[in-house]
mmCIF file of C-alpha atoms in Angstrom:
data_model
loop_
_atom_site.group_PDB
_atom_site.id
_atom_site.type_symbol
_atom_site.label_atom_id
_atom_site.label_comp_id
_atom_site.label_asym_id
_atom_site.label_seq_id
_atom_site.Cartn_x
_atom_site.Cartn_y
_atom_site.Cartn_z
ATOM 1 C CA UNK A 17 -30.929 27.144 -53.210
ATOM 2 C CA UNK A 18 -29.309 26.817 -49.790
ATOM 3 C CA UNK A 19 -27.088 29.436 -47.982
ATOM 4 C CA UNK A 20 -24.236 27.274 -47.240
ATOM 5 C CA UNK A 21 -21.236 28.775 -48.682
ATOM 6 C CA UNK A 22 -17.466 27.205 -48.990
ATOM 7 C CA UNK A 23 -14.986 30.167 -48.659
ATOM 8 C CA UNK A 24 -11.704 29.043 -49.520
ATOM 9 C CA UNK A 25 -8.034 30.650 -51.078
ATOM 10 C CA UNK A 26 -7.244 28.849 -54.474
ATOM 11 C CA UNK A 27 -3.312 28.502 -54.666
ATOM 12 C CA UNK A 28 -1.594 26.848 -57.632
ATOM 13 C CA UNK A 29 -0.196 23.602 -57.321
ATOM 14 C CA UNK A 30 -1.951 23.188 -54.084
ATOM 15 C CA UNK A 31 -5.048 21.915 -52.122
ATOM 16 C CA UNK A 32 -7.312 25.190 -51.239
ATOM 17 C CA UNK A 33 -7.020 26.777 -48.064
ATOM 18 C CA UNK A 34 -10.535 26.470 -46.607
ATOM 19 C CA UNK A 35 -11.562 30.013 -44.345
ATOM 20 C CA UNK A 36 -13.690 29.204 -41.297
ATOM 21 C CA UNK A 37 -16.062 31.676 -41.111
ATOM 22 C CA UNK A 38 -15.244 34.308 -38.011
ATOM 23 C CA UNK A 39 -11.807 32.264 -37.562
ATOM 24 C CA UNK A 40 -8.772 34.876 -38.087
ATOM 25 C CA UNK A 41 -6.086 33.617 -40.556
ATOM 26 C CA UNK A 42 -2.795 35.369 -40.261
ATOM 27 C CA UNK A 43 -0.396 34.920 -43.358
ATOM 28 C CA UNK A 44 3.776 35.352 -42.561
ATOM 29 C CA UNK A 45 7.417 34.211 -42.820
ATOM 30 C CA UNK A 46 7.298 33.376 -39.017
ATOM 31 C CA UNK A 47 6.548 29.354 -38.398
ATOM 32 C CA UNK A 48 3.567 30.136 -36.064
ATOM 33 C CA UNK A 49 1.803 31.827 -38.886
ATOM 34 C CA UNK A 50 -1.047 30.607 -39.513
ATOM 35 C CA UNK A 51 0.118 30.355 -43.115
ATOM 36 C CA UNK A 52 3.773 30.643 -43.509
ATOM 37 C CA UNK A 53 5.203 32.112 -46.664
ATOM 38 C CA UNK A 54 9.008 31.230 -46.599
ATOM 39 C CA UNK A 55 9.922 34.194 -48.180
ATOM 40 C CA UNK A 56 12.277 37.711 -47.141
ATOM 41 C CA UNK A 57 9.606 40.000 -49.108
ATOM 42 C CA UNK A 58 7.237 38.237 -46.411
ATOM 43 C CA UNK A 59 7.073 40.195 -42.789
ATOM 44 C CA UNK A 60 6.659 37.999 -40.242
ATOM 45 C CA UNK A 61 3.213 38.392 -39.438
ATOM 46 C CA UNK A 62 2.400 40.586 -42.630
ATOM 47 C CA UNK A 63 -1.334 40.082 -43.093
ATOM 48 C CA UNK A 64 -4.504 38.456 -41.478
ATOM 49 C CA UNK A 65 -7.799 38.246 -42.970
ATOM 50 C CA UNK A 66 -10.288 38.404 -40.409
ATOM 51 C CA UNK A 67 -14.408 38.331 -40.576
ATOM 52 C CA UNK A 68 -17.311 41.237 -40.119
ATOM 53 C CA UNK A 69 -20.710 41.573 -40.669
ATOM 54 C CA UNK A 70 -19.813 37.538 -42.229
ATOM 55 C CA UNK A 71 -18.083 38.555 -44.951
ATOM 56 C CA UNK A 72 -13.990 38.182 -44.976
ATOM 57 C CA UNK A 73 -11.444 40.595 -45.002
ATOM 58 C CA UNK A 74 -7.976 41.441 -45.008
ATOM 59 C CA UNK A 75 -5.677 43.857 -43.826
ATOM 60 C CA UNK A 76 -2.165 44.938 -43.846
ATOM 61 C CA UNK A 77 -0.538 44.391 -40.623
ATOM 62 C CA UNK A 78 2.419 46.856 -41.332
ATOM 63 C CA UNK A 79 4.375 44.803 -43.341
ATOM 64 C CA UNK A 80 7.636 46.493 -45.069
ATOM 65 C CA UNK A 81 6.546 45.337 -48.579
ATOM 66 C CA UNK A 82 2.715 45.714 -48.469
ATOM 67 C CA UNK A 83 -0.455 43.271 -49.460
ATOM 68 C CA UNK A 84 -1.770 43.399 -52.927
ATOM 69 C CA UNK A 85 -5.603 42.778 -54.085
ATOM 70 C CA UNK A 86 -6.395 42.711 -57.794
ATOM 71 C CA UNK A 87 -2.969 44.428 -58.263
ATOM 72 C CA UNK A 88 -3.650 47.355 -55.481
ATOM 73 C CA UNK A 89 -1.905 47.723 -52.649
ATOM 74 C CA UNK A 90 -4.271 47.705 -49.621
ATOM 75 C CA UNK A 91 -4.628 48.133 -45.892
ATOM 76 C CA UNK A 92 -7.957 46.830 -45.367
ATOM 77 C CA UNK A 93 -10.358 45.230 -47.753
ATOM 78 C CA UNK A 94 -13.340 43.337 -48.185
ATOM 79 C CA UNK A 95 -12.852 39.924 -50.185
ATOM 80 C CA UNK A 96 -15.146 39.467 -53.101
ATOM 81 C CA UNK A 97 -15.236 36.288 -55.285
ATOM 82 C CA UNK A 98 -12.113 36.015 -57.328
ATOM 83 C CA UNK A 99 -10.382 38.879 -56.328
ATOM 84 C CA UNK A 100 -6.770 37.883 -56.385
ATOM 85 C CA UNK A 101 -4.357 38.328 -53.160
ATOM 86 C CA UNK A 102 -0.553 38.909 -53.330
ATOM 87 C CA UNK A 103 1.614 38.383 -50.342
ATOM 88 C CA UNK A 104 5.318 38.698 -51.577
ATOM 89 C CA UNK A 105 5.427 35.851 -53.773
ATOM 90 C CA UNK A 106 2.654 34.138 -52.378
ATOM 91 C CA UNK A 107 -0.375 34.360 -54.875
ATOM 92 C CA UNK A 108 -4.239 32.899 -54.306
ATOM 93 C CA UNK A 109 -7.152 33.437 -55.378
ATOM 94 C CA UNK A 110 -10.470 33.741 -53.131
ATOM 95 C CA UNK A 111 -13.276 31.995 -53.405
ATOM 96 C CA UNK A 112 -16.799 31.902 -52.338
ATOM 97 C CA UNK A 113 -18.756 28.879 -53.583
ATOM 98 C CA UNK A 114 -21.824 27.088 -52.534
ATOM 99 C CA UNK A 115 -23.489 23.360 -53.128
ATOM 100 C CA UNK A 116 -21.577 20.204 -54.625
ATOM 101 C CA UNK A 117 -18.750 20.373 -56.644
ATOM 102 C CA UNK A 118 -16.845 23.349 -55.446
ATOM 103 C CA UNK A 119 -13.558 21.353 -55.151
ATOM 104 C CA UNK A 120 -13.828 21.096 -58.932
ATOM 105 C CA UNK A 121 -14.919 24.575 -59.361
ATOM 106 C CA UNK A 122 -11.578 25.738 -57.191
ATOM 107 C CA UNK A 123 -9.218 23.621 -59.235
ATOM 108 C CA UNK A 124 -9.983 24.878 -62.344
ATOM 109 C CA UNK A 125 -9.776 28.486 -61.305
ATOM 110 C CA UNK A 126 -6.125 27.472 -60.118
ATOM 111 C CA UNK A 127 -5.363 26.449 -63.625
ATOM 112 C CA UNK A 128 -6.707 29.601 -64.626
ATOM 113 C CA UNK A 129 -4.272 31.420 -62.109
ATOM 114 C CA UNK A 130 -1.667 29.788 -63.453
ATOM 115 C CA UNK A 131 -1.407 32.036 -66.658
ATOM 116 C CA UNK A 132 -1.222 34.872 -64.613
ATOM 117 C CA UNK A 133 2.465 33.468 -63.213
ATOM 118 C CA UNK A 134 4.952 33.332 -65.736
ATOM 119 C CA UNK A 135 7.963 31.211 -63.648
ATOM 120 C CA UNK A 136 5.096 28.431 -64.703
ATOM 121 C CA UNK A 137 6.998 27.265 -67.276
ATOM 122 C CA UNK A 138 8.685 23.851 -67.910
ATOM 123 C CA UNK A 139 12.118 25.467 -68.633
ATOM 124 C CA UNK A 140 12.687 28.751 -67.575
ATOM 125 C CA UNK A 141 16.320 30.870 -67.041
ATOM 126 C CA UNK A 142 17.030 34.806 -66.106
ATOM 127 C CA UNK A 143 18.618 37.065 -63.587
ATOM 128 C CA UNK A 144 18.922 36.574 -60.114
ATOM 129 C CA UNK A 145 18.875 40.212 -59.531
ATOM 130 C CA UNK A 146 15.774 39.888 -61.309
ATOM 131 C CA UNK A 147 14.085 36.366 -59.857
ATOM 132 C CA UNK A 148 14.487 36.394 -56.215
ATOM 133 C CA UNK A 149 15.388 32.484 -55.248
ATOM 134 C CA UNK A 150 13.593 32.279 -52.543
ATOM 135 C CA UNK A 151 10.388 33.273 -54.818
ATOM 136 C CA UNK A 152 11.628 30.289 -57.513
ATOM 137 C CA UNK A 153 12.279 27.255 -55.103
ATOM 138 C CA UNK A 154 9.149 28.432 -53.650
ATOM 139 C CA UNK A 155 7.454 28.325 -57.188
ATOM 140 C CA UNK A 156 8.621 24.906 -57.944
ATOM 141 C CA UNK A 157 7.469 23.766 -54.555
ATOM 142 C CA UNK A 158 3.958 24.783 -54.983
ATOM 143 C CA UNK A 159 3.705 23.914 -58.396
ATOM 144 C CA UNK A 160 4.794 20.288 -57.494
ATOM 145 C CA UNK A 161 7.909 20.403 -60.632
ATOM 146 C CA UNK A 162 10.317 18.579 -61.401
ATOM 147 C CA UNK A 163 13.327 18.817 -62.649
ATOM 148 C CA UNK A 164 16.867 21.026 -62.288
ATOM 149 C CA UNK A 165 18.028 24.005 -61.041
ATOM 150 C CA UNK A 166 21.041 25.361 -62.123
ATOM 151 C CA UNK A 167 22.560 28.672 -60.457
ATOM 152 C CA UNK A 168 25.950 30.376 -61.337
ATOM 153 C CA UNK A 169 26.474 32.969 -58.991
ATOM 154 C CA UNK A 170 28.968 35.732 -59.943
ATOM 155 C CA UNK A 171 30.013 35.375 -56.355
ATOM 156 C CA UNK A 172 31.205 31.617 -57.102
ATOM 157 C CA UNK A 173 27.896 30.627 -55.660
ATOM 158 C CA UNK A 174 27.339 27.916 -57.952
ATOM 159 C CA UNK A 175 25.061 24.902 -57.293
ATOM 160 C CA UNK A 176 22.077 22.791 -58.634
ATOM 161 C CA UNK A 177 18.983 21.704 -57.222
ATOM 162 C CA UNK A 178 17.024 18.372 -57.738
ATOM 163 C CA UNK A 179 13.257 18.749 -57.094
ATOM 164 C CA UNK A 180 10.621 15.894 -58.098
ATOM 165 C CA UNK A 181 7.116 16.750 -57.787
ATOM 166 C CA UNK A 182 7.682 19.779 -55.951
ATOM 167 C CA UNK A 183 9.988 18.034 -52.953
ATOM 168 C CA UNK A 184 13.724 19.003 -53.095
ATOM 169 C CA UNK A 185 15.788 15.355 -53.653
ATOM 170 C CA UNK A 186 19.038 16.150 -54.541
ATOM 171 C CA UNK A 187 21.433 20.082 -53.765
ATOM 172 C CA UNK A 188 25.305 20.805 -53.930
ATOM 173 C CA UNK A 189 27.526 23.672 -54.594
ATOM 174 C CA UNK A 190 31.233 23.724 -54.818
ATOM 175 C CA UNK A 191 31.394 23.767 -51.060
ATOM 176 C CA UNK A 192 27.980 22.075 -49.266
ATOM 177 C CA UNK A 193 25.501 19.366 -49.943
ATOM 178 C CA UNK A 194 22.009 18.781 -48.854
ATOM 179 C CA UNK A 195 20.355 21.219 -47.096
ATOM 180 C CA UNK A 196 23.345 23.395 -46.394
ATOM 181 C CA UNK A 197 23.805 23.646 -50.339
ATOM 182 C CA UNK A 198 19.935 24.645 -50.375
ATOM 183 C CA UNK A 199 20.326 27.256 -47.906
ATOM 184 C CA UNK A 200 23.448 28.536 -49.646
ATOM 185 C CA UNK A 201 21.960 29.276 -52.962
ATOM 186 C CA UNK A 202 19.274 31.296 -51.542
ATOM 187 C CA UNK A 203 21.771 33.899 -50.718
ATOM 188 C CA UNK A 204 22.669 34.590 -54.220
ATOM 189 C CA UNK A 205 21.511 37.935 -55.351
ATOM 190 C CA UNK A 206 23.773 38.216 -58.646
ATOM 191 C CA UNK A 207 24.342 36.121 -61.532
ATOM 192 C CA UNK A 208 22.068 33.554 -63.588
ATOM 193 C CA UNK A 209 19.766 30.689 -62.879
ATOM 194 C CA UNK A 210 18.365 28.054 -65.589
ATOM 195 C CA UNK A 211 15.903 25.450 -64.855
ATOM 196 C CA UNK A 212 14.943 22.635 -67.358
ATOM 197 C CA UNK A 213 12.426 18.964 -66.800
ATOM 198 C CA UNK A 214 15.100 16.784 -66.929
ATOM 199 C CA UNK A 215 16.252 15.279 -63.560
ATOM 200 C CA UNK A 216 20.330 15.215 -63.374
ATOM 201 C CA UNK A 217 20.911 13.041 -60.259
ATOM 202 C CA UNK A 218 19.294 9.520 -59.151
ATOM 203 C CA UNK A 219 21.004 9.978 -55.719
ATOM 204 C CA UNK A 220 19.132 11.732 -52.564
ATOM 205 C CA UNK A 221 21.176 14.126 -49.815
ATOM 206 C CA UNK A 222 18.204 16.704 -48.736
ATOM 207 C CA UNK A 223 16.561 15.239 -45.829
ATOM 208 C CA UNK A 224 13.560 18.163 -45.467
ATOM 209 C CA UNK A 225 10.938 19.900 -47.046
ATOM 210 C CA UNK A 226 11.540 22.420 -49.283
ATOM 211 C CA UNK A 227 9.458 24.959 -46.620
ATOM 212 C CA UNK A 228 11.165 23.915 -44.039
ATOM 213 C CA UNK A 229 14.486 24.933 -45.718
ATOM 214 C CA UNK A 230 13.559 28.019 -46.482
ATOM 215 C CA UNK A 231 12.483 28.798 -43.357
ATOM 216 C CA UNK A 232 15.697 27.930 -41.986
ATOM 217 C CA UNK A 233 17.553 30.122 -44.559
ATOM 218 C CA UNK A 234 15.328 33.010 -43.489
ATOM 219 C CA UNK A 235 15.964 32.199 -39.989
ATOM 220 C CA UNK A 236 19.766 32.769 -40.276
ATOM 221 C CA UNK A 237 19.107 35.927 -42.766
ATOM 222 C CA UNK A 238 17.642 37.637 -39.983
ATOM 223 C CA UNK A 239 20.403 36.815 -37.294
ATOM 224 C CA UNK A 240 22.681 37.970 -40.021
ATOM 225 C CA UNK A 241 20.591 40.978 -39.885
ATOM 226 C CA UNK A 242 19.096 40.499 -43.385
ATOM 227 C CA UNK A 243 15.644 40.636 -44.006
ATOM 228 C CA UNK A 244 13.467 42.702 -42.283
#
């Protein structure tokens, strides 16, 4: 049996993140990231995994809301196979794998981490006090869903969102379209949410990624002197 090992994090709805071994990887909200997490639980440079001795680890880098492993909040820990990582709402699962067919091997362990989310769902609804929107577009983006988002804001905040396969298609609230409508909704912290498969507009008025959107929306948080 050889030595060469793939070391990779598993993420749901998504191709794996390959590690190069003794390359740094530094996980944030901020665009130069090397993984950006569009979210405001997400510091902007809130953890790195680094190498030593060849093995991987990772480490807090002072982030407001902490790094999870396995359900522990850490500041500095050595990655074993499978052990879980939570950054906000950012989950993955690491992976160390060796010979042919790893690829395989990784995408059925991101099924299996997929029972261990439950906004997974096909249809889903609850509390935006509760479900953090940034968290649930986020969700939907990863996951590559489609279908509608509807929000009712007890702020008058109210708006749907269009998503097919992941990719935002179609936003407006009583006052914006697009984008803008996107960026609005994300500031809703009270009322309810509902999301169901069925697509409710043929049309198309968002022009960007859903990633990119949210990183705008964080963007004007902070100058508004949100998130932290």
């Amino acid at each position: 049996m050889g030595d060469w090992k793939r070391h990779m994090l598993v993420r749901v709805g998504a191709p794996p993140v390959d590690l190069k071994p003794g390359a740094s990887l530094v996980i944030g909200r901020s665009e130069e990231a090397d993984l950006s997490v569009p979210s405001n639980r997400v510091s902007r440079r809130h953890a790195e995994l680094y190498w030593k001795d060849g093995r991987p680890w990772i480490k807090d880098l002072g982030s407001q809301n902490g790094t999870q492993v396995n359900g522990k909040r850490i500041q500095d820990h050595r990655l074993e196979d499978n052990d879980e990582v939570s950054v906000g709402p950012f989950l993955c699962t690491y992976r160390c794998m060796s010979g042919v067919g790893s690829v395989g091997k990784a995408a059925a362990a991101a099924d299996t981490n997929a029972l261990t989310q439950p906004m997974l769902a096909d249809a889903m609804a609850g509390r935006l006090d509760l479900v953090n929107l940034f968290e649930l577009l986020q969700t939907l983006e990863f996951n590559q869903k489609t279908g509608t988002l509807e929000v009712f804001g007890t702020d008058g905040h109210d708006g749907r969102v269009v998503v097919k396969d992941g990719t935002p298609i179609f936003a407006r609230t009583e006052s914006r379209t697009g984008d803008e409508a996107i960026i609005e909704l994300v500031g809703c912290k009270e009322g309810q949410f509902s999301f169901s498969p069925a697509l409710d507009e043929d049309e198309r008025n968002v022009q960007r990624p859903m990633t990119s959107i949210l990183l705008e929306a964080g963007r004007r948080m902070d100058e508004a002197g949100g998130a932290g």
